[in-house]
Amino acid sequence: MKVLCFGVGQAGGNVLDALLRYEQRTNADYVVDAVAYNTASADLRGLDLVPEENRILFGADEVSGHGVGADNELAAELAERDSRQLLRGTDGAPTSTADAFLIFAGLGGGTGSGAAPVLAKHLNRVYEQPIYGVGVLPAADEGALYSRNAARSLKAFVDVTDHVFAFDNGAWAESGEDVAAAHESMNEELVRRLGILFASGEVGESGTVGESVVDSSEVINTLRGGGISTIGYAASELPESGDGGGFSISGLLGGGSSSADELDSINRITTQTRKAVLGRLTLPCDVDSASRGLVVVSGPPEWLNRKAIERSRTWVEEQTGSMEVRGGDYPLPESNHVGVLVLLGDVSRSDRVAEVRSTAVEAERDRREREAGDAADNGDKAEAVVDDRLDSLF
């Protein structure tokens, strides 16, 4: 699946850089071009792999390249004002070769959470390809302002894109871990999953093709109808020899590993499928609230047992209650792992999203009460609106 990628804000740019690094490391070819946007010039200079000519500073007349802090309303306003400049980021890109556009953004800060939905809105207006968002939710300890930004930005992102891949920092942060190292490891977890998803239909240098290819149409159909998705992944390292131990006659004779044992293959694939779904998802959620699903099993061709892949797909159907679960294989002849990626589309129940919204509503209520108090101190008549309403970002 060919994707044209955009990173908005510091977090969005860093995730985009990480995806490009992962693509290089795995010798894949699914990113047709990469563009980064920011209101802070220093953040653009900090990128490594996004081409310099594709690093676009906007809002410079207002913030002089120093960023917007955590003010996502200002970022949205600047992005709207400079929307033509944002769209010029696609001028030199091979847009016709892209199956979809992908916009990365951290939803808790300022530039990414404010400008990413604006960019999505204008790309949707001009191009026919699906526009997907990749939204990173802040951890709970990042504060109420970040939760308020994230709740408003996520709603706007879902409204203007064809789907949003969600990643929750709070579910992946390790206690006591250095902040920079934590973000780097979390970015790696996210781009590994996206990289496998987009590369799964590629034909490698060996010319090996899956029996049931997961091409762009499978991904697009899983994401159709909008909403929020989450991704699970688990992998098992394979034994050095086909008999599961360190000794094999074929190894002694220089013949490499023998064929995979069918029972071992079935057990590995079905077990990793369960781990992918029941382990850490990019967004914690109620699995049975997903409307659609996609199962991608990767590894050496001899380990990709069709019976196991079908069993895994059926098991995901049972867990989600959905009859729209697709499945396929992704042969990796040089790999020493069997991995299973599970994409759950249109998830409707997530305690983490509910928590972010609840914190945001409380922060919004406090803000309104302060404004009403300030108005009363100035002799004006004003009442605090006490409800669960969040003002629109736009």
mmCIF file of C-alpha atoms in Angstrom, residues 25-255:
data_model
loop_
_atom_site.group_PDB
_atom_site.id
_atom_site.type_symbol
_atom_site.label_atom_id
_atom_site.label_comp_id
_atom_site.label_asym_id
_atom_site.label_seq_id
_atom_site.Cartn_x
_atom_site.Cartn_y
_atom_site.Cartn_z
ATOM 1 C CA ARG A 25 15.768 -0.662 7.895
ATOM 2 C CA THR A 26 13.300 -3.223 6.530
ATOM 3 C CA ASN A 27 14.091 -2.508 2.866
ATOM 4 C CA ALA A 28 10.435 -1.748 2.173
ATOM 5 C CA ASP A 29 8.939 0.778 -0.227
ATOM 6 C CA TYR A 30 5.528 2.136 0.757
ATOM 7 C CA VAL A 31 6.147 5.845 1.468
ATOM 8 C CA VAL A 32 5.901 7.737 -1.823
ATOM 9 C CA ASP A 33 6.870 11.056 -0.199
ATOM 10 C CA ALA A 34 7.065 12.729 3.207
ATOM 11 C CA VAL A 35 6.230 16.321 4.199
ATOM 12 C CA ALA A 36 6.598 17.938 7.637
ATOM 13 C CA TYR A 37 4.796 21.059 8.899
ATOM 14 C CA ASN A 38 5.487 23.104 12.001
ATOM 15 C CA THR A 39 5.187 26.555 13.533
ATOM 16 C CA ALA A 40 8.552 26.034 15.272
ATOM 17 C CA SER A 41 11.611 26.171 13.025
ATOM 18 C CA ALA A 42 13.814 24.345 15.557
ATOM 19 C CA ASP A 43 11.546 21.278 15.435
ATOM 20 C CA LEU A 44 11.822 21.149 11.649
ATOM 21 C CA ARG A 45 15.621 21.368 11.843
ATOM 22 C CA GLY A 46 15.599 18.461 14.303
ATOM 23 C CA LEU A 47 14.252 16.013 11.722
ATOM 24 C CA ASP A 48 16.663 13.559 10.091
ATOM 25 C CA LEU A 49 14.993 11.835 7.140
ATOM 26 C CA VAL A 50 12.229 14.163 5.935
ATOM 27 C CA PRO A 51 13.772 15.990 2.929
ATOM 28 C CA GLU A 52 14.722 19.569 3.796
ATOM 29 C CA GLU A 53 12.731 20.939 0.867
ATOM 30 C CA ASN A 54 9.653 19.202 2.333
ATOM 31 C CA ARG A 55 9.908 20.874 5.754
ATOM 32 C CA ILE A 56 7.358 23.670 5.763
ATOM 33 C CA LEU A 57 7.193 26.436 8.369
ATOM 34 C CA PHE A 58 3.815 28.168 8.610
ATOM 35 C CA GLY A 59 2.403 30.937 10.787
ATOM 36 C CA ALA A 60 5.777 32.704 10.808
ATOM 37 C CA ASP A 61 4.203 36.165 10.568
ATOM 38 C CA GLU A 62 2.431 35.608 13.884
ATOM 39 C CA VAL A 63 4.796 33.437 15.961
ATOM 40 C CA SER A 64 8.130 34.068 14.186
ATOM 41 C CA GLY A 65 9.028 30.388 14.042
ATOM 42 C CA HIS A 66 8.854 29.929 17.810
ATOM 43 C CA GLY A 67 5.778 27.667 17.890
ATOM 44 C CA VAL A 68 2.360 28.134 19.483
ATOM 45 C CA GLY A 69 3.022 26.477 22.827
ATOM 46 C CA ALA A 70 -0.014 24.365 23.695
ATOM 47 C CA ASP A 71 -2.478 26.716 21.995
ATOM 48 C CA ASN A 72 -4.142 24.461 19.433
ATOM 49 C CA GLU A 73 -6.821 27.055 18.645
ATOM 50 C CA LEU A 74 -4.076 29.414 17.447
ATOM 51 C CA ALA A 75 -2.485 26.582 15.461
ATOM 52 C CA ALA A 76 -5.812 25.800 13.763
ATOM 53 C CA GLU A 77 -6.298 29.493 12.966
ATOM 54 C CA LEU A 78 -2.791 29.793 11.471
ATOM 55 C CA ALA A 79 -3.202 26.584 9.466
ATOM 56 C CA GLU A 80 -6.503 27.815 8.048
ATOM 57 C CA ARG A 81 -4.973 31.154 7.155
ATOM 58 C CA ASP A 82 -1.978 29.468 5.499
ATOM 59 C CA SER A 83 -3.931 26.570 3.972
ATOM 60 C CA ARG A 84 -2.619 27.314 0.472
ATOM 61 C CA GLN A 85 0.926 27.096 1.802
ATOM 62 C CA LEU A 86 0.116 23.748 3.434
ATOM 63 C CA LEU A 87 -1.308 22.349 0.210
ATOM 64 C CA ARG A 88 1.830 23.420 -1.648
ATOM 65 C CA GLY A 89 3.551 20.651 0.284
ATOM 66 C CA THR A 90 2.037 18.221 -2.225
ATOM 67 C CA ASP A 91 3.186 20.146 -5.313
ATOM 68 C CA GLY A 92 6.268 18.035 -5.947
ATOM 69 C CA ALA A 93 4.832 14.804 -4.567
ATOM 70 C CA PRO A 94 3.710 11.906 -6.787
ATOM 71 C CA THR A 95 0.173 12.128 -5.449
ATOM 72 C CA SER A 96 -1.289 9.956 -8.200
ATOM 73 C CA THR A 97 0.768 6.960 -7.051
ATOM 74 C CA ALA A 98 -0.512 7.139 -3.460
ATOM 75 C CA ASP A 99 -3.306 4.802 -2.370
ATOM 76 C CA ALA A 100 -3.929 6.985 0.690
ATOM 77 C CA PHE A 101 -2.656 10.044 2.568
ATOM 78 C CA LEU A 102 -1.453 9.675 6.158
ATOM 79 C CA ILE A 103 -1.269 12.573 8.651
ATOM 80 C CA PHE A 104 0.733 12.126 11.876
ATOM 81 C CA ALA A 105 0.105 14.378 14.876
ATOM 82 C CA GLY A 106 0.386 14.484 18.621
ATOM 83 C CA LEU A 107 -3.080 15.471 19.830
ATOM 84 C CA GLY A 108 -2.168 16.963 23.201
ATOM 85 C CA GLY A 109 0.095 19.840 22.234
ATOM 86 C CA GLY A 110 -0.459 22.867 20.059
ATOM 87 C CA THR A 111 0.659 22.726 16.425
ATOM 88 C CA GLY A 112 -0.145 19.085 15.672
ATOM 89 C CA SER A 113 -3.488 18.941 17.450
ATOM 90 C CA GLY A 114 -4.664 22.209 15.937
ATOM 91 C CA ALA A 115 -3.255 22.107 12.411
ATOM 92 C CA ALA A 116 -3.552 18.399 11.537
ATOM 93 C CA PRO A 117 -7.372 18.415 11.263
ATOM 94 C CA VAL A 118 -7.178 21.589 9.160
ATOM 95 C CA LEU A 119 -4.682 19.960 6.800
ATOM 96 C CA ALA A 120 -6.895 16.869 6.561
ATOM 97 C CA LYS A 121 -9.924 18.998 5.744
ATOM 98 C CA HIS A 122 -8.182 20.726 2.843
ATOM 99 C CA LEU A 123 -6.559 17.560 1.479
ATOM 100 C CA ASN A 124 -10.005 15.947 1.501
ATOM 101 C CA ARG A 125 -11.340 18.872 -0.466
ATOM 102 C CA VAL A 126 -8.720 18.505 -3.230
ATOM 103 C CA TYR A 127 -7.855 14.802 -3.463
ATOM 104 C CA GLU A 128 -9.942 11.666 -3.930
ATOM 105 C CA GLN A 129 -7.684 9.279 -1.989
ATOM 106 C CA PRO A 130 -8.646 8.339 1.575
ATOM 107 C CA ILE A 131 -7.177 10.643 4.227
ATOM 108 C CA TYR A 132 -6.108 8.798 7.375
ATOM 109 C CA GLY A 133 -4.982 10.374 10.621
ATOM 110 C CA VAL A 134 -2.486 8.928 13.083
ATOM 111 C CA GLY A 135 -3.293 10.585 16.406
ATOM 112 C CA VAL A 136 -1.132 10.216 19.511
ATOM 113 C CA LEU A 137 -3.035 10.679 22.777
ATOM 114 C CA PRO A 138 -1.180 12.213 25.745
ATOM 115 C CA ALA A 139 -0.595 10.257 28.942
ATOM 116 C CA ALA A 140 -2.838 11.167 31.880
ATOM 117 C CA ASP A 141 0.062 12.734 33.811
ATOM 118 C CA GLU A 142 0.645 15.286 31.035
ATOM 119 C CA GLY A 143 -2.127 17.418 32.505
ATOM 120 C CA ALA A 144 -5.691 18.591 31.949
ATOM 121 C CA LEU A 145 -4.783 21.082 29.197
ATOM 122 C CA TYR A 146 -3.269 18.322 27.080
ATOM 123 C CA SER A 147 -6.348 16.149 27.645
ATOM 124 C CA ARG A 148 -8.627 19.031 26.654
ATOM 125 C CA ASN A 149 -6.579 19.621 23.504
ATOM 126 C CA ALA A 150 -6.607 15.901 22.693
ATOM 127 C CA ALA A 151 -10.355 15.458 23.152
ATOM 128 C CA ARG A 152 -11.189 18.383 20.901
ATOM 129 C CA SER A 153 -8.541 17.506 18.330
ATOM 130 C CA LEU A 154 -9.518 13.820 18.191
ATOM 131 C CA LYS A 155 -13.144 14.721 17.526
ATOM 132 C CA ALA A 156 -12.135 17.127 14.768
ATOM 133 C CA PHE A 157 -9.674 14.605 13.304
ATOM 134 C CA VAL A 158 -12.328 11.869 13.164
ATOM 135 C CA ASP A 159 -14.810 14.281 11.569
ATOM 136 C CA VAL A 160 -12.522 15.323 8.695
ATOM 137 C CA THR A 161 -10.614 12.094 7.940
ATOM 138 C CA ASP A 162 -11.647 8.715 6.590
ATOM 139 C CA HIS A 163 -10.246 7.010 9.704
ATOM 140 C CA VAL A 164 -7.900 7.684 12.622
ATOM 141 C CA PHE A 165 -5.244 5.256 13.861
ATOM 142 C CA ALA A 166 -4.993 6.011 17.574
ATOM 143 C CA PHE A 167 -1.948 5.502 19.783
ATOM 144 C CA ASP A 168 -2.159 6.058 23.535
ATOM 145 C CA ASN A 169 1.085 7.191 25.155
ATOM 146 C CA GLY A 170 -0.360 6.369 28.565
ATOM 147 C CA ALA A 171 -0.722 2.675 27.711
ATOM 148 C CA TRP A 172 2.878 2.369 26.547
ATOM 149 C CA ALA A 173 4.853 4.583 28.941
ATOM 150 C CA GLU A 174 7.177 2.663 31.266
ATOM 151 C CA SER A 175 7.576 3.838 34.863
ATOM 152 C CA GLY A 176 10.813 5.746 35.473
ATOM 153 C CA GLU A 177 11.813 5.752 31.808
ATOM 154 C CA ASP A 178 13.616 8.794 30.394
ATOM 155 C CA VAL A 179 11.141 10.963 28.467
ATOM 156 C CA ALA A 180 13.163 11.109 25.240
ATOM 157 C CA ALA A 181 13.864 7.369 25.326
ATOM 158 C CA ALA A 182 10.199 6.672 26.080
ATOM 159 C CA HIS A 183 8.993 8.655 23.075
ATOM 160 C CA GLU A 184 11.551 6.949 20.854
ATOM 161 C CA SER A 185 10.485 3.466 21.946
ATOM 162 C CA MET A 186 6.779 4.312 21.637
ATOM 163 C CA ASN A 187 7.322 5.733 18.151
ATOM 164 C CA GLU A 188 9.095 2.491 17.237
ATOM 165 C CA GLU A 189 6.150 0.398 18.433
ATOM 166 C CA LEU A 190 3.732 2.494 16.392
ATOM 167 C CA VAL A 191 5.723 2.571 13.146
ATOM 168 C CA ARG A 192 6.465 -1.167 13.313
ATOM 169 C CA ARG A 193 2.743 -1.851 13.212
ATOM 170 C CA LEU A 194 2.046 0.678 10.480
ATOM 171 C CA GLY A 195 5.045 -0.510 8.486
ATOM 172 C CA ILE A 196 3.898 -4.131 8.529
ATOM 173 C CA LEU A 197 0.375 -3.070 7.587
ATOM 174 C CA PHE A 198 1.475 -1.006 4.576
ATOM 175 C CA ALA A 199 4.243 -3.339 3.400
ATOM 176 C CA SER A 200 2.249 -6.555 3.667
ATOM 177 C CA GLY A 201 1.212 -6.620 0.016
ATOM 178 C CA GLU A 202 4.688 -5.967 -1.371
ATOM 179 C CA VAL A 203 6.594 -8.518 -3.427
ATOM 180 C CA GLY A 204 10.070 -8.835 -1.938
ATOM 181 C CA GLU A 205 13.384 -9.255 -3.747
ATOM 182 C CA SER A 206 12.891 -13.029 -3.646
ATOM 183 C CA GLY A 207 9.666 -12.653 -5.639
ATOM 184 C CA THR A 208 7.679 -14.474 -2.961
ATOM 185 C CA VAL A 209 3.975 -13.643 -3.015
ATOM 186 C CA GLY A 210 1.461 -14.519 -0.321
ATOM 187 C CA GLU A 211 -1.270 -17.044 -1.011
ATOM 188 C CA SER A 212 -3.803 -14.501 0.240
ATOM 189 C CA VAL A 213 -2.301 -11.078 -0.465
ATOM 190 C CA VAL A 214 -3.239 -8.177 1.797
ATOM 191 C CA ASP A 215 -3.274 -5.340 -0.698
ATOM 192 C CA SER A 216 -4.386 -1.727 -0.358
ATOM 193 C CA SER A 217 -8.046 -2.567 -1.005
ATOM 194 C CA GLU A 218 -8.104 -4.887 2.038
ATOM 195 C CA VAL A 219 -6.786 -2.106 4.285
ATOM 196 C CA ILE A 220 -9.087 0.538 2.780
ATOM 197 C CA ASN A 221 -12.156 -1.684 3.151
ATOM 198 C CA THR A 222 -11.282 -2.420 6.778
ATOM 199 C CA LEU A 223 -11.092 1.318 7.463
ATOM 200 C CA ARG A 224 -14.099 2.405 5.427
ATOM 201 C CA GLY A 225 -16.911 4.212 7.210
ATOM 202 C CA GLY A 226 -14.637 6.274 9.444
ATOM 203 C CA GLY A 227 -13.994 6.097 13.155
ATOM 204 C CA ILE A 228 -11.020 5.128 15.296
ATOM 205 C CA SER A 229 -8.867 2.034 14.931
ATOM 206 C CA THR A 230 -6.352 0.215 17.116
ATOM 207 C CA ILE A 231 -3.582 -2.207 16.198
ATOM 208 C CA GLY A 232 -2.203 -5.209 18.038
ATOM 209 C CA TYR A 233 0.980 -7.101 17.214
ATOM 210 C CA ALA A 234 2.816 -10.111 18.613
ATOM 211 C CA ALA A 235 5.697 -12.214 17.306
ATOM 212 C CA SER A 236 7.434 -15.470 18.145
ATOM 213 C CA GLU A 237 11.082 -16.221 17.387
ATOM 214 C CA LEU A 238 11.540 -19.380 15.349
ATOM 215 C CA PRO A 239 13.951 -22.210 16.236
ATOM 216 C CA GLU A 240 17.212 -22.292 14.326
ATOM 217 C CA SER A 241 16.335 -25.673 12.870
ATOM 218 C CA GLY A 242 13.088 -27.185 11.706
ATOM 219 C CA ASP A 243 13.063 -29.784 14.496
ATOM 220 C CA GLY A 244 12.825 -27.059 17.153
ATOM 221 C CA GLY A 245 16.313 -27.641 18.535
ATOM 222 C CA GLY A 246 19.903 -26.726 17.807
ATOM 223 C CA PHE A 247 20.643 -29.954 15.909
ATOM 224 C CA SER A 248 19.458 -30.978 12.462
ATOM 225 C CA ILE A 249 20.861 -33.307 9.829
ATOM 226 C CA SER A 250 20.118 -30.741 7.123
ATOM 227 C CA GLY A 251 22.051 -28.177 9.152
ATOM 228 C CA LEU A 252 25.076 -30.503 9.357
ATOM 229 C CA LEU A 253 24.924 -31.008 5.615
ATOM 230 C CA GLY A 254 24.657 -27.283 4.974
ATOM 231 C CA GLY A 255 21.057 -27.473 3.835
#
